[in-house]
Amino acid sequence: MPQSSPSGRPGAEAWSGPGGPVPRGVGWAVAEAREPEFVREARERFGRYPHHVLGTLRADGSPRLTGLEADFRFGELWLGMLTGSRKGADLHADPRFALHANPGPGTDLSDGDVRVSGRAVEVADEEVIRRYADEVRPPEPFLLFRAEVTEIVRVSVRDAMMIVQSWRPDGGLRRVR
């Protein structure tokens, strides 16, 4: 896959799947620059617990949910996994994903509910992979994907009112109470 920068960002190629073209997403830093407070709160919500739930699509189109330690560093959201994993094979076949933040203990969802959707782009740049591995020390061999974010959703309850906030690169932040 061609690389256009040392961050591991791909060139202009887009992916088209069974449901049609997948919209181009943006890197985490771009999302945070466009809507700083909302995106920072989403990242902090993921940071409260190390393990989250990744949704991918199997080869037959059915959903697969698996655990994942999402990682935010270098201005990106990274999805790392062992080479040969089913979720890695899923993302190679269809890069669309949904990542759900660990809801934490209890049933009150006091920290809110945060989800990120997008397209996972495998990093082929050896320098980026080495830089990541030097900081994270993941089990090897591993696959590394950079998230192109197409949507961030946060659901919370404040003053007995449900608040749904959603952000998309092409539509900005929406709030529904």
Coordinates of C-alpha atoms in Angstrom, one line a residue:
M1 CA 0.0 0.0 0.0
P2 CA 1.5 3.4 -0.9
Q3 CA 2.4 5.7 1.9
S4 CA 2.3 9.5 1.6
S5 CA 3.8 10.5 5.0
P6 CA 5.8 9.1 7.8
S7 CA 2.7 8.9 9.9
G8 CA 1.6 5.8 7.9
R9 CA -1.2 7.6 6.2
P10 CA -2.2 6.0 2.9
G11 CA -2.5 7.8 -0.4
A12 CA -5.8 8.8 -2.0
E13 CA -7.1 5.3 -2.6
A14 CA -10.6 4.6 -1.2
W15 CA -12.2 1.3 -0.4
S16 CA -15.4 0.0 -1.9
G17 CA -17.1 -2.9 -0.4
P18 CA -20.3 -4.9 -0.7
G19 CA -22.5 -2.0 0.4
G20 CA -20.8 0.5 -1.9
P21 CA -17.9 2.9 -1.2
V22 CA -16.8 3.4 2.3
P23 CA -16.6 7.2 3.1
R24 CA -13.1 8.5 3.7
G25 CA -12.5 9.2 7.3
V26 CA -10.0 11.4 9.1
G27 CA -7.2 10.8 11.5
W28 CA -7.9 11.3 15.2
A29 CA -5.9 14.5 15.4
V30 CA -8.0 16.0 12.6
A31 CA -11.2 15.1 14.4
E32 CA -9.8 16.6 17.6
A33 CA -8.8 19.8 15.8
R34 CA -12.3 20.2 14.4
E35 CA -14.2 19.5 17.6
P36 CA -11.6 19.6 20.4
E37 CA -13.7 19.2 23.6
F38 CA -16.0 16.5 22.3
V39 CA -13.3 14.4 20.8
R40 CA -11.0 14.8 23.8
E41 CA -13.8 13.6 26.1
A42 CA -14.3 10.6 23.8
R43 CA -10.6 9.8 24.0
E44 CA -10.6 10.2 27.8
R45 CA -13.6 7.9 28.0
F46 CA -11.6 5.2 26.2
G47 CA -8.6 5.9 28.5
R48 CA -10.6 4.9 31.6
Y49 CA -10.3 1.2 30.8
P50 CA -7.7 -0.7 28.7
H51 CA -10.0 -3.3 27.1
H52 CA -12.8 -2.4 24.6
V53 CA -15.0 -4.2 22.1
L54 CA -14.1 -4.1 18.3
G55 CA -16.8 -5.0 15.8
T56 CA -15.7 -6.2 12.4
L57 CA -17.4 -8.0 9.5
R58 CA -16.6 -11.7 8.8
A59 CA -16.1 -12.9 5.2
D60 CA -19.7 -14.0 5.1
G61 CA -20.9 -10.5 6.1
S62 CA -21.9 -11.5 9.7
P63 CA -20.6 -9.4 12.6
R64 CA -17.8 -10.4 14.9
L65 CA -17.1 -8.8 18.3
T66 CA -13.7 -9.2 19.9
G67 CA -11.7 -7.6 22.6
L68 CA -9.1 -5.0 21.8
E69 CA -6.8 -2.6 23.5
A70 CA -7.3 0.6 21.5
D71 CA -4.4 3.0 21.7
F72 CA -4.2 6.7 21.2
R73 CA -0.8 8.1 20.4
F74 CA 1.0 10.2 17.8
G75 CA -2.3 12.0 17.2
E76 CA -3.9 8.7 15.9
L77 CA -6.2 6.0 17.1
W78 CA -4.4 2.6 16.6
L79 CA -5.9 -0.8 16.4
G80 CA -3.1 -3.4 17.1
M81 CA -3.6 -7.2 17.1
L82 CA -1.7 -10.4 16.7
T83 CA -0.8 -11.5 13.2
G84 CA -3.2 -14.3 12.2
S85 CA -6.0 -13.1 14.3
R86 CA -9.6 -13.3 13.0
K87 CA -10.2 -9.6 13.5
G88 CA -7.1 -8.9 11.4
A89 CA -8.4 -11.1 8.6
D90 CA -11.8 -9.4 8.9
L91 CA -10.2 -6.0 8.5
H92 CA -8.1 -7.1 5.6
A93 CA -11.2 -8.3 3.8
D94 CA -13.4 -5.3 4.8
P95 CA -11.8 -2.4 6.7
R96 CA -15.0 -1.1 8.3
F97 CA -15.1 -1.3 12.1
A98 CA -16.9 -0.1 15.1
L99 CA -15.1 0.3 18.4
H100 CA -17.2 0.5 21.6
A101 CA -15.6 1.8 24.8
N102 CA -15.7 -0.5 27.8
P103 CA -18.8 0.5 29.7
G104 CA -17.1 0.0 33.1
P105 CA -18.6 -1.5 36.2
G106 CA -22.3 -1.2 37.2
T107 CA -25.3 -0.3 35.1
D108 CA -25.5 3.5 35.5
L109 CA -23.2 4.4 32.6
S110 CA -22.1 7.4 34.6
D111 CA -19.2 7.9 32.3
G112 CA -21.4 7.7 29.2
D113 CA -21.3 5.4 26.2
V114 CA -18.8 6.1 23.5
R115 CA -18.4 4.5 20.1
V116 CA -16.1 5.2 17.1
S117 CA -16.8 3.9 13.6
G118 CA -14.5 4.1 10.6
R119 CA -12.1 2.4 8.3
A120 CA -9.0 0.6 9.5
V121 CA -5.9 1.2 7.3
E122 CA -3.1 -1.3 7.8
V123 CA 0.2 0.4 8.4
A124 CA 2.9 -0.9 6.1
D125 CA 5.6 1.7 6.9
E126 CA 8.3 -0.1 8.8
E127 CA 9.4 3.1 10.5
V128 CA 5.9 3.8 11.9
I129 CA 5.6 0.2 13.0
R130 CA 9.0 0.3 14.8
R131 CA 8.2 3.6 16.5
Y132 CA 4.9 2.2 17.7
A133 CA 6.5 -1.1 18.9
D134 CA 9.2 0.8 20.7
E135 CA 6.6 2.7 22.8
V136 CA 3.9 0.0 23.2
R137 CA 6.0 -3.2 23.4
P138 CA 3.1 -5.3 21.9
P139 CA 3.4 -9.1 21.6
E140 CA 5.0 -9.9 18.3
P141 CA 4.4 -10.5 15.5
F142 CA 1.5 -8.0 15.3
L143 CA -0.6 -6.1 12.8
L144 CA -1.1 -2.4 13.2
F145 CA -4.1 -0.5 11.8
R146 CA -4.6 3.3 11.9
A147 CA -8.2 4.3 12.3
E148 CA -9.8 6.7 9.7
V149 CA -12.7 8.0 11.8
T150 CA -16.1 8.4 10.1
E151 CA -18.2 8.8 13.2
I152 CA -17.8 9.4 17.0
V153 CA -21.0 8.9 19.1
R154 CA -21.4 9.7 22.8
V155 CA -24.5 8.9 24.8
S156 CA -24.9 10.2 28.3
V157 CA -27.6 10.9 30.9
R158 CA -27.6 14.3 32.6
D159 CA -30.4 15.6 34.9
A160 CA -32.6 12.6 33.9
M161 CA -32.2 13.5 30.2
M162 CA -30.5 11.3 27.6
I163 CA -28.1 13.3 25.4
V164 CA -26.8 11.8 22.1
Q165 CA -23.9 13.6 20.5
S166 CA -22.5 12.5 17.2
W167 CA -19.7 13.9 15.1
R168 CA -18.9 13.1 11.4
P169 CA -16.1 14.7 9.4
D170 CA -18.6 15.9 6.8
G171 CA -21.3 17.1 9.1
G172 CA -19.9 18.4 12.3
L173 CA -21.2 17.8 15.8
R174 CA -24.9 17.1 16.4
R175 CA -26.7 17.0 19.8
V176 CA -30.0 15.5 20.5
R177 CA -31.7 15.6 23.9

